[in-house]
Amino acid sequence: WTSEMAQRVAVNDAAGSKRTARVRVAVRLRPYMDKQDEKSEGPCVRGLGPQTLEIVNWRNATETLQYQFDVFHGEQTTQQEVFLSSVKPIIPHILNGQNASVFAYGPTGAGKTHTMLGSQEHPGVIPRAVREVFQLVRTQVKDQDDWEFSVGMSYLEIYNEKVLDLLSPNSQDLPIREDKDKNIIIPGLTHTSLSSFSDFHTHFVPASLNRTTASTKLNQRSSRSHAILLIKVVKCQRVPPHRQQTGKLYLVDLAGSEDNRRTGNQGIRLKESGAINLSLFTLSKVVDCLNTGNGGRVPYRDSKLTRLLQDSLGGSAHSVMITNIAPEYKYYFDTFTALNFAAKSKQIINRPFVRETVMAPTNAAGKRSREEQDAGGSGE
Ligand code: ADP
Ligand code: MG
């Protein structure tokens, strides 16, 4: 009974502590990529505090809309800060048989891959989280010598609702199943055991390079597919009753949230775009459903992504969505849509309030006379 009991214990603990299934939502604004743009147009979105930001109102450019999130990461925020505040706190749970997931959401070009993967000089959430897992395992091995830990990874992509194994490049669409303990499993998916961070690095880097190279060839593939890294920690008791707990951490670089049907900047209209990407659309419904918590059926089964994450979203799982946004006006509608998705179940905190100078011509110094926050007042 060991495995099953261990599962139950974990689930009961979670229920006992009345953990909610809410998905925490952080927003990260990336810096300007081109200083010239910054000078000539100024941003269409800016931070107001550690949890709030405002964006120009497209219906009336003299107004802005304010939003509140669990965390707002301004353009100066470092990779380390994003990791510490949004991701590090959930990692210990996967060493206790619980599941967790971290998503990067937002339009193509807004910084999802930078946030998740980062670069050699500025490593992102993925390498930091994996390092943290090994660090925690090392400490726990010392403190709890009656338990044995093993860490492993899988890496896959969901593209056109097909599940593809990134550690086995020639694989076909893999099925998603549920075992009798309600764990989600993918028979046939490569699972690689890892003994250290450098071991992880060895397996992950070539696989993620494969994906990037393929993306330039296959026209926007990386902006239309979800890349999902799974880190699994299995903890076994060395002595009877040999309890076993499995914790899973999903680190997900989601498909771009922009509406791919839209072409150019002419005739842009805000649409409810259910057809963008079934998995992304379903994820938004699932998050909405979990966060409003009105007891309705959570539509996990409606897409591959949410089906796969079913045991790691909601319930006793710990989830964080990092919505990446860009400051440039050319991203305006995609930013607006992404913020509304992120905020859907949290309400916009204010009615629009008047800003006098949003569309004022830029002055020579390149510093617009953006009215200071209090000058306009909240209008409420
Ligand atoms: P996405 O994956 O959402 O399409 P990327 O992560 O590829 O976007 O980011 C687009 C560009 O912006 C890349 O050149 C990336 O290095 C850069 N970038 C994104 N976020 C930041 C940031 N916070 N600081 C510095 N550069 C960033
Ligand atoms: Mg990307």
Short mmCIF file of C-alpha atoms and ligand atoms in Angstrom, two decimals:
data_model
loop_
_atom_site.label_atom_id
_atom_site.label_comp_id
_atom_site.label_asym_id
_atom_site.label_seq_id
_atom_site.Cartn_x
_atom_site.Cartn_y
_atom_site.Cartn_z
CA TRP A 1 0.00 0.00 0.00
CA THR A 2 3.01 2.22 0.44
CA SER A 3 2.81 4.36 -2.64
CA GLU A 4 -0.91 4.83 -2.44
CA MET A 5 -0.86 5.62 1.28
CA ALA A 6 1.91 8.11 0.82
CA GLN A 7 -0.18 9.81 -1.81
CA ARG A 8 -3.17 9.93 0.47
CA VAL A 9 -1.11 11.28 3.34
CA ALA A 10 0.14 14.11 1.19
CA VAL A 11 -3.33 14.91 -0.06
CA ASN A 12 -4.82 14.85 3.42
CA ASP A 13 -2.10 17.08 4.80
CA ALA A 14 -2.82 19.56 2.11
CA ALA A 15 -6.54 19.47 2.68
CA GLY A 16 -6.00 19.69 6.42
CA SER A 17 -4.07 22.90 6.12
CA LYS A 18 -6.88 24.27 3.92
CA ARG A 19 -4.62 25.25 1.10
CA THR A 20 -6.51 26.94 -1.63
CA ALA A 21 -6.07 26.10 -5.26
CA ARG A 22 -5.54 29.67 -6.27
CA VAL A 23 -2.94 30.30 -8.94
CA ARG A 24 -0.64 33.15 -7.97
CA VAL A 25 -0.23 35.70 -10.71
CA ALA A 26 2.89 37.78 -11.18
CA VAL A 27 3.43 40.26 -14.00
CA ARG A 28 6.88 41.06 -15.33
CA LEU A 29 7.49 44.07 -17.57
CA ARG A 30 10.61 43.78 -19.68
CA PRO A 31 12.82 46.78 -20.44
CA TYR A 32 12.83 48.51 -23.81
CA MET A 33 14.92 46.65 -26.35
CA ASP A 34 15.67 49.81 -28.30
CA LYS A 35 16.52 52.99 -26.42
CA GLN A 36 15.28 54.96 -29.40
CA ASP A 37 11.73 53.66 -28.96
CA GLU A 38 11.87 54.57 -25.33
CA LYS A 39 12.75 58.14 -26.21
CA SER A 40 10.29 58.58 -29.02
CA GLU A 41 7.07 57.06 -27.74
CA GLY A 42 7.38 56.26 -24.05
CA PRO A 43 5.83 53.13 -22.61
CA CYS A 44 2.14 52.24 -22.83
CA VAL A 45 2.33 50.47 -19.50
CA ARG A 46 4.13 51.25 -16.27
CA GLY A 47 4.41 50.04 -12.72
CA LEU A 48 2.85 51.96 -9.84
CA GLY A 49 3.98 49.81 -6.95
CA PRO A 50 4.95 46.28 -5.91
CA GLN A 51 1.54 44.95 -6.95
CA THR A 52 0.02 47.48 -9.28
CA LEU A 53 0.49 48.78 -12.76
CA GLU A 54 -1.38 50.90 -15.24
CA ILE A 55 -1.88 50.77 -18.98
CA VAL A 56 -3.24 53.39 -21.35
CA ASN A 57 -6.94 52.88 -22.03
CA TRP A 58 -7.43 52.17 -25.74
CA ARG A 59 -10.99 53.46 -25.59
CA ASN A 60 -9.83 56.80 -24.31
CA ALA A 61 -6.15 57.60 -24.47
CA THR A 62 -6.41 60.26 -21.80
CA GLU A 63 -7.19 57.54 -19.30
CA THR A 64 -5.36 54.58 -17.88
CA LEU A 65 -6.56 51.33 -16.40
CA GLN A 66 -5.03 50.05 -13.20
CA TYR A 67 -4.50 46.41 -12.33
CA GLN A 68 -3.45 44.64 -9.20
CA PHE A 69 -1.61 41.30 -9.07
CA ASP A 70 0.12 39.20 -6.45
CA VAL A 71 3.40 40.69 -7.59
CA PHE A 72 4.47 43.21 -10.18
CA HIS A 73 8.07 42.94 -11.37
CA GLY A 74 9.20 46.18 -12.97
CA GLU A 75 11.68 46.44 -15.84
CA GLN A 76 14.62 46.67 -13.43
CA THR A 77 13.82 43.36 -11.77
CA THR A 78 16.63 40.83 -11.96
CA GLN A 79 16.35 37.14 -12.76
CA GLN A 80 17.35 36.44 -9.17
CA GLU A 81 14.54 38.61 -7.78
CA VAL A 82 11.93 36.95 -9.97
CA PHE A 83 13.13 33.55 -8.83
CA LEU A 84 13.28 34.46 -5.14
CA SER A 85 9.86 36.03 -4.91
CA SER A 86 7.81 33.98 -7.34
CA VAL A 87 9.36 30.53 -7.60
CA LYS A 88 11.69 29.59 -4.75
CA PRO A 89 8.93 29.42 -2.11
CA ILE A 90 7.05 26.65 -3.90
CA ILE A 91 10.00 24.33 -4.52
CA PRO A 92 10.15 22.67 -1.08
CA HIS A 93 6.70 21.20 -1.66
CA ILE A 94 7.93 18.87 -4.38
CA LEU A 95 10.19 17.20 -1.84
CA ASN A 96 7.08 16.37 0.15
CA GLY A 97 5.07 14.58 -2.48
CA GLN A 98 3.20 17.65 -3.68
CA ASN A 99 3.10 19.09 -7.16
CA ALA A 100 3.84 22.55 -8.46
CA SER A 101 3.92 24.43 -11.71
CA VAL A 102 5.39 27.65 -13.01
CA PHE A 103 4.21 29.14 -16.30
CA ALA A 104 5.51 31.98 -18.37
CA TYR A 105 2.59 33.55 -20.22
CA GLY A 106 2.42 36.51 -22.60
CA PRO A 107 2.91 37.72 -26.17
CA THR A 108 5.86 36.58 -28.29
CA GLY A 109 8.78 38.91 -27.64
CA ALA A 110 7.66 39.91 -24.14
CA GLY A 111 10.25 37.82 -22.28
CA LYS A 112 8.86 34.34 -21.54
CA THR A 113 11.96 32.45 -22.63
CA HIS A 114 14.17 35.03 -20.96
CA THR A 115 12.23 34.49 -17.73
CA MET A 116 12.22 30.69 -17.88
CA LEU A 117 15.51 29.90 -19.55
CA GLY A 118 17.47 33.14 -19.52
CA SER A 119 21.01 33.22 -20.81
CA GLN A 120 24.45 32.14 -19.68
CA GLU A 121 24.98 35.51 -17.96
CA HIS A 122 21.42 35.84 -16.70
CA PRO A 123 20.07 32.38 -15.98
CA GLY A 124 16.32 32.18 -15.61
CA VAL A 125 13.81 30.25 -13.53
CA ILE A 126 14.64 26.80 -14.96
CA PRO A 127 18.32 26.55 -14.04
CA ARG A 128 17.71 28.28 -10.71
CA ALA A 129 14.83 25.99 -9.79
CA VAL A 130 16.75 22.85 -10.70
CA ARG A 131 19.74 24.02 -8.66
CA GLU A 132 17.42 24.67 -5.75
CA VAL A 133 15.92 21.18 -6.03
CA PHE A 134 19.38 19.60 -5.75
CA GLN A 135 20.30 21.88 -2.88
CA LEU A 136 17.15 20.97 -0.94
CA VAL A 137 17.68 17.29 -1.66
CA ARG A 138 21.26 17.48 -0.34
CA THR A 139 20.10 19.13 2.89
CA GLN A 140 17.25 16.68 3.38
CA VAL A 141 19.49 13.70 2.75
CA LYS A 142 21.65 14.91 5.63
CA ASP A 143 18.72 15.64 7.94
CA GLN A 144 16.54 12.64 7.18
CA ASP A 145 18.78 9.67 6.66
CA ASP A 146 15.90 7.21 6.67
CA TRP A 147 14.69 8.60 3.35
CA GLU A 148 16.25 8.17 -0.05
CA PHE A 149 15.73 10.71 -2.84
CA SER A 150 15.90 10.42 -6.59
CA VAL A 151 15.55 13.22 -9.11
CA GLY A 152 14.66 12.87 -12.76
CA MET A 153 13.53 14.93 -15.72
CA SER A 154 11.35 14.76 -18.78
CA TYR A 155 11.10 17.44 -21.40
CA LEU A 156 8.29 17.74 -23.89
CA GLU A 157 6.50 20.06 -26.20
CA ILE A 158 2.83 20.46 -27.03
CA TYR A 159 2.48 21.59 -30.60
CA ASN A 160 -0.84 21.50 -32.46
CA GLU A 161 -2.24 19.45 -29.58
CA LYS A 162 0.45 16.80 -30.08
CA VAL A 163 2.67 15.74 -27.20
CA LEU A 164 6.28 15.41 -28.42
CA ASP A 165 9.25 14.13 -26.44
CA LEU A 166 12.10 16.65 -26.65
CA LEU A 167 14.57 14.13 -25.19
CA SER A 168 13.77 11.72 -28.01
CA PRO A 169 13.49 13.92 -31.09
CA ASN A 170 11.97 11.38 -33.46
CA SER A 171 9.09 10.44 -31.21
CA GLN A 172 5.47 10.58 -32.27
CA ASP A 173 2.50 12.10 -30.48
CA LEU A 174 2.34 10.52 -27.02
CA PRO A 175 -0.85 9.67 -25.10
CA ILE A 176 -1.74 11.21 -21.73
CA ARG A 177 -3.22 8.79 -19.17
CA GLU A 178 -4.32 8.78 -15.59
CA ASP A 179 -3.34 5.94 -13.26
CA LYS A 180 -5.51 4.51 -10.50
CA ASP A 181 -4.13 7.03 -8.01
CA LYS A 182 -5.15 9.89 -10.28
CA ASN A 183 -1.57 10.65 -11.24
CA ILE A 184 -1.14 11.91 -14.77
CA ILE A 185 1.31 9.82 -16.74
CA ILE A 186 2.66 9.77 -20.30
CA PRO A 187 3.60 6.21 -21.24
CA GLY A 188 6.66 6.21 -23.48
CA LEU A 189 7.95 9.61 -22.42
CA THR A 190 11.70 9.61 -21.73
CA HIS A 191 12.53 9.94 -18.07
CA THR A 192 16.18 10.68 -17.37
CA SER A 193 17.62 10.20 -13.89
CA LEU A 194 19.75 13.08 -12.68
CA SER A 195 22.44 12.96 -10.04
CA SER A 196 23.45 16.61 -10.06
CA PHE A 197 22.83 19.99 -11.62
CA SER A 198 25.58 19.46 -14.16
CA ASP A 199 23.91 16.21 -15.13
CA PHE A 200 20.74 18.19 -15.79
CA HIS A 201 22.66 20.71 -17.82
CA THR A 202 24.14 17.97 -19.98
CA HIS A 203 20.73 16.62 -20.96
CA PHE A 204 18.72 19.81 -21.06
CA VAL A 205 20.91 22.14 -23.10
CA PRO A 206 21.10 20.08 -26.31
CA ALA A 207 17.37 19.35 -26.12
CA SER A 208 16.46 22.99 -25.72
CA LEU A 209 18.88 23.98 -28.51
CA ASN A 210 17.13 21.47 -30.75
CA ARG A 211 13.92 23.25 -30.08
CA THR A 212 15.30 26.69 -30.83
CA THR A 213 16.92 25.59 -34.08
CA ALA A 214 13.77 23.85 -35.19
CA SER A 215 11.77 26.96 -34.41
CA THR A 216 13.56 29.18 -36.91
CA LYS A 217 13.07 26.57 -39.63
CA LEU A 218 9.52 25.74 -38.81
CA ASN A 219 8.19 29.26 -38.92
CA GLN A 220 7.19 30.50 -35.49
CA ARG A 221 6.98 27.07 -34.01
CA SER A 222 8.40 28.17 -30.68
CA SER A 223 5.82 30.90 -30.42
CA ARG A 224 3.03 28.40 -31.04
CA SER A 225 4.15 25.52 -28.88
CA HIS A 226 4.35 24.97 -25.16
CA ALA A 227 7.72 23.71 -23.86
CA ILE A 228 7.31 21.77 -20.65
CA LEU A 229 10.11 20.66 -18.39
CA LEU A 230 9.14 18.18 -15.70
CA ILE A 231 11.34 17.66 -12.65
CA LYS A 232 10.27 14.69 -10.59
CA VAL A 233 11.46 14.01 -7.06
CA VAL A 234 10.79 10.56 -5.62
CA LYS A 235 11.35 10.13 -1.93
CA CYS A 236 11.47 6.56 -0.51
CA GLN A 237 11.65 5.46 3.09
CA ARG A 238 14.56 3.06 3.56
CA VAL A 239 12.85 1.27 6.42
CA PRO A 240 9.37 -0.26 6.73
CA PRO A 241 6.72 0.71 5.86
CA HIS A 242 8.82 2.01 2.91
CA ARG A 243 6.59 4.93 2.19
CA GLN A 244 7.12 6.62 -1.13
CA GLN A 245 6.21 10.13 -2.21
CA THR A 246 6.46 11.65 -5.65
CA GLY A 247 6.54 15.39 -6.23
CA LYS A 248 6.41 16.94 -9.68
CA LEU A 249 7.47 20.38 -10.75
CA TYR A 250 6.40 21.60 -14.18
CA LEU A 251 8.29 24.55 -15.66
CA VAL A 252 6.42 25.78 -18.69
CA ASP A 253 7.33 28.25 -21.43
CA LEU A 254 3.89 28.75 -22.95
CA ALA A 255 3.00 29.56 -26.55
CA GLY A 256 2.72 33.25 -27.37
CA SER A 257 -0.61 34.65 -26.24
CA GLU A 258 -0.99 36.96 -29.25
CA ASP A 259 -3.72 36.25 -31.71
CA ASN A 260 -1.93 34.66 -34.66
CA ARG A 261 -4.87 35.29 -36.94
CA ARG A 262 -4.25 38.98 -36.82
CA THR A 263 -2.02 40.41 -39.49
CA GLY A 264 -0.26 43.74 -39.39
CA ASN A 265 -1.41 46.61 -37.31
CA GLN A 266 -4.28 47.65 -39.51
CA GLY A 267 -7.76 46.86 -38.44
CA ILE A 268 -6.75 45.59 -35.06
CA ARG A 269 -9.75 44.67 -33.05
CA LEU A 270 -9.96 43.15 -29.65
CA LYS A 271 -11.49 39.78 -30.10
CA GLU A 272 -12.25 36.93 -27.83
CA SER A 273 -9.85 34.62 -29.50
CA GLY A 274 -10.69 31.12 -28.44
CA ALA A 275 -9.16 29.74 -31.60
CA ILE A 276 -5.62 31.03 -30.98
CA ASN A 277 -4.38 27.90 -29.32
CA LEU A 278 -6.67 25.37 -27.73
CA SER A 279 -4.32 24.54 -24.86
CA LEU A 280 -3.68 28.20 -24.03
CA PHE A 281 -7.35 29.03 -24.19
CA THR A 282 -8.24 26.09 -21.96
CA LEU A 283 -5.50 27.05 -19.51
CA SER A 284 -7.10 30.46 -19.17
CA LYS A 285 -10.45 28.85 -18.41
CA VAL A 286 -8.88 26.49 -15.87
CA VAL A 287 -7.02 29.29 -14.06
CA ASP A 288 -10.15 31.40 -14.07
CA CYS A 289 -12.20 28.55 -12.69
CA LEU A 290 -9.66 27.76 -9.94
CA ASN A 291 -9.28 31.40 -8.93
CA THR A 292 -12.94 32.25 -8.81
CA GLY A 293 -13.50 28.96 -7.00
CA ASN A 294 -17.21 28.78 -7.64
CA GLY A 295 -17.20 25.02 -7.56
CA GLY A 296 -17.89 24.47 -11.23
CA ARG A 297 -16.28 21.70 -13.24
CA VAL A 298 -12.67 22.61 -14.03
CA PRO A 299 -12.22 21.91 -17.77
CA TYR A 300 -8.86 20.10 -17.51
CA ARG A 301 -9.85 17.56 -20.11
CA ASP A 302 -10.49 20.10 -22.82
CA SER A 303 -6.83 20.37 -23.90
CA LYS A 304 -3.53 18.49 -23.78
CA LEU A 305 -1.75 21.09 -21.67
CA THR A 306 -4.37 21.24 -18.92
CA ARG A 307 -4.89 17.47 -19.02
CA LEU A 308 -1.17 17.02 -18.48
CA LEU A 309 -1.14 19.56 -15.64
CA GLN A 310 -4.35 18.31 -14.08
CA ASP A 311 -2.61 16.98 -10.95
CA SER A 312 -0.34 20.03 -10.72
CA LEU A 313 -2.87 22.83 -11.03
CA GLY A 314 -5.48 23.22 -8.35
CA GLY A 315 -6.02 20.74 -5.54
CA SER A 316 -2.96 20.58 -3.33
CA ALA A 317 -0.68 21.93 -6.06
CA HIS A 318 1.20 25.20 -5.98
CA SER A 319 1.11 27.25 -9.14
CA VAL A 320 2.54 30.51 -10.31
CA MET A 321 1.84 32.27 -13.56
CA ILE A 322 4.36 34.87 -14.62
CA THR A 323 2.74 37.08 -17.22
CA ASN A 324 5.40 38.73 -19.34
CA ILE A 325 4.62 42.04 -20.98
CA ALA A 326 6.52 44.53 -23.13
CA PRO A 327 6.49 48.34 -22.85
CA GLU A 328 6.30 49.24 -26.56
CA TYR A 329 3.10 50.55 -28.14
CA LYS A 330 3.32 47.98 -30.91
CA TYR A 331 2.53 45.33 -28.29
CA TYR A 332 -0.33 47.35 -26.88
CA PHE A 333 -3.29 45.14 -27.73
CA ASP A 334 -1.44 41.93 -26.92
CA THR A 335 -0.41 43.44 -23.60
CA PHE A 336 -3.92 44.56 -22.86
CA THR A 337 -5.29 41.09 -23.64
CA ALA A 338 -2.57 39.38 -21.59
CA LEU A 339 -3.25 41.63 -18.59
CA ASN A 340 -6.94 40.97 -18.81
CA PHE A 341 -6.30 37.26 -18.87
CA ALA A 342 -3.97 37.57 -15.89
CA ALA A 343 -6.44 39.73 -14.01
CA LYS A 344 -9.65 38.06 -15.09
CA SER A 345 -10.50 36.55 -11.79
CA LYS A 346 -8.97 39.28 -9.69
CA GLN A 347 -10.82 42.36 -10.87
CA ILE A 348 -9.47 45.60 -12.10
CA ILE A 349 -9.08 47.64 -8.95
CA ASN A 350 -10.10 51.04 -10.21
CA ARG A 351 -12.34 52.60 -12.73
CA PRO A 352 -10.38 54.42 -15.38
CA PHE A 353 -9.05 57.69 -14.11
CA VAL A 354 -8.03 60.70 -16.05
CA ARG A 355 -4.47 61.28 -17.11
CA GLU A 356 -3.85 64.56 -18.76
CA THR A 357 -0.77 63.94 -20.81
CA VAL A 358 -0.75 60.43 -22.17
CA MET A 359 -0.84 61.43 -25.79
CA ALA A 360 1.11 64.66 -25.37
CA PRO A 361 3.80 65.16 -28.00
CA THR A 362 7.19 64.08 -26.75
CA ASN A 363 9.52 66.83 -25.70
CA ALA A 364 13.13 67.20 -26.71
CA ALA A 365 14.53 65.68 -23.57
CA GLY A 366 12.64 62.51 -24.36
CA LYS A 367 10.99 62.73 -20.98
CA ARG A 368 7.29 63.03 -21.31
CA SER A 369 5.48 65.03 -18.77
CA ARG A 370 3.69 62.00 -17.51
CA GLU A 371 1.62 63.37 -14.74
CA GLU A 372 2.69 62.03 -11.45
CA GLN A 373 0.42 59.45 -10.05
CA ASP A 374 -1.32 61.75 -7.58
CA ALA A 375 -1.85 64.61 -9.93
CA GLY A 376 -4.65 62.80 -11.75
CA GLY A 377 -6.04 61.21 -8.64
CA SER A 378 -7.79 57.92 -8.76
CA GLY A 379 -10.98 59.44 -10.06
CA GLU A 380 -12.89 57.40 -7.56
P1 ADP B 1 9.35 35.39 -25.68
O1 ADP B 1 9.95 34.09 -25.25
O2 ADP B 1 8.21 35.81 -24.80
O3 ADP B 1 8.98 35.42 -27.12
P2 ADP B 1 12.01 36.40 -25.24
O4 ADP B 1 12.28 35.85 -23.89
O5 ADP B 1 12.62 35.70 -26.39
O6 ADP B 1 10.44 36.54 -25.48
O7 ADP B 1 12.40 37.94 -25.20
C1 ADP B 1 12.49 38.75 -26.35
C2 ADP B 1 13.78 39.55 -26.30
O8 ADP B 1 13.78 40.40 -25.16
C3 ADP B 1 15.00 38.66 -26.14
O9 ADP B 1 16.06 39.26 -26.86
C4 ADP B 1 15.30 38.72 -24.65
O10 ADP B 1 16.65 38.50 -24.37
C5 ADP B 1 14.88 40.12 -24.29
N1 ADP B 1 14.37 40.23 -22.91
C6 ADP B 1 13.21 39.75 -22.46
N2 ADP B 1 13.02 40.03 -21.16
C7 ADP B 1 14.11 40.72 -20.77
C8 ADP B 1 14.53 41.32 -19.52
N3 ADP B 1 13.77 41.24 -18.42
N4 ADP B 1 15.71 41.96 -19.49
C9 ADP B 1 16.47 42.03 -20.60
N5 ADP B 1 16.14 41.51 -21.79
C10 ADP B 1 14.98 40.86 -21.89
MG MG B 2 10.15 32.34 -26.39
#
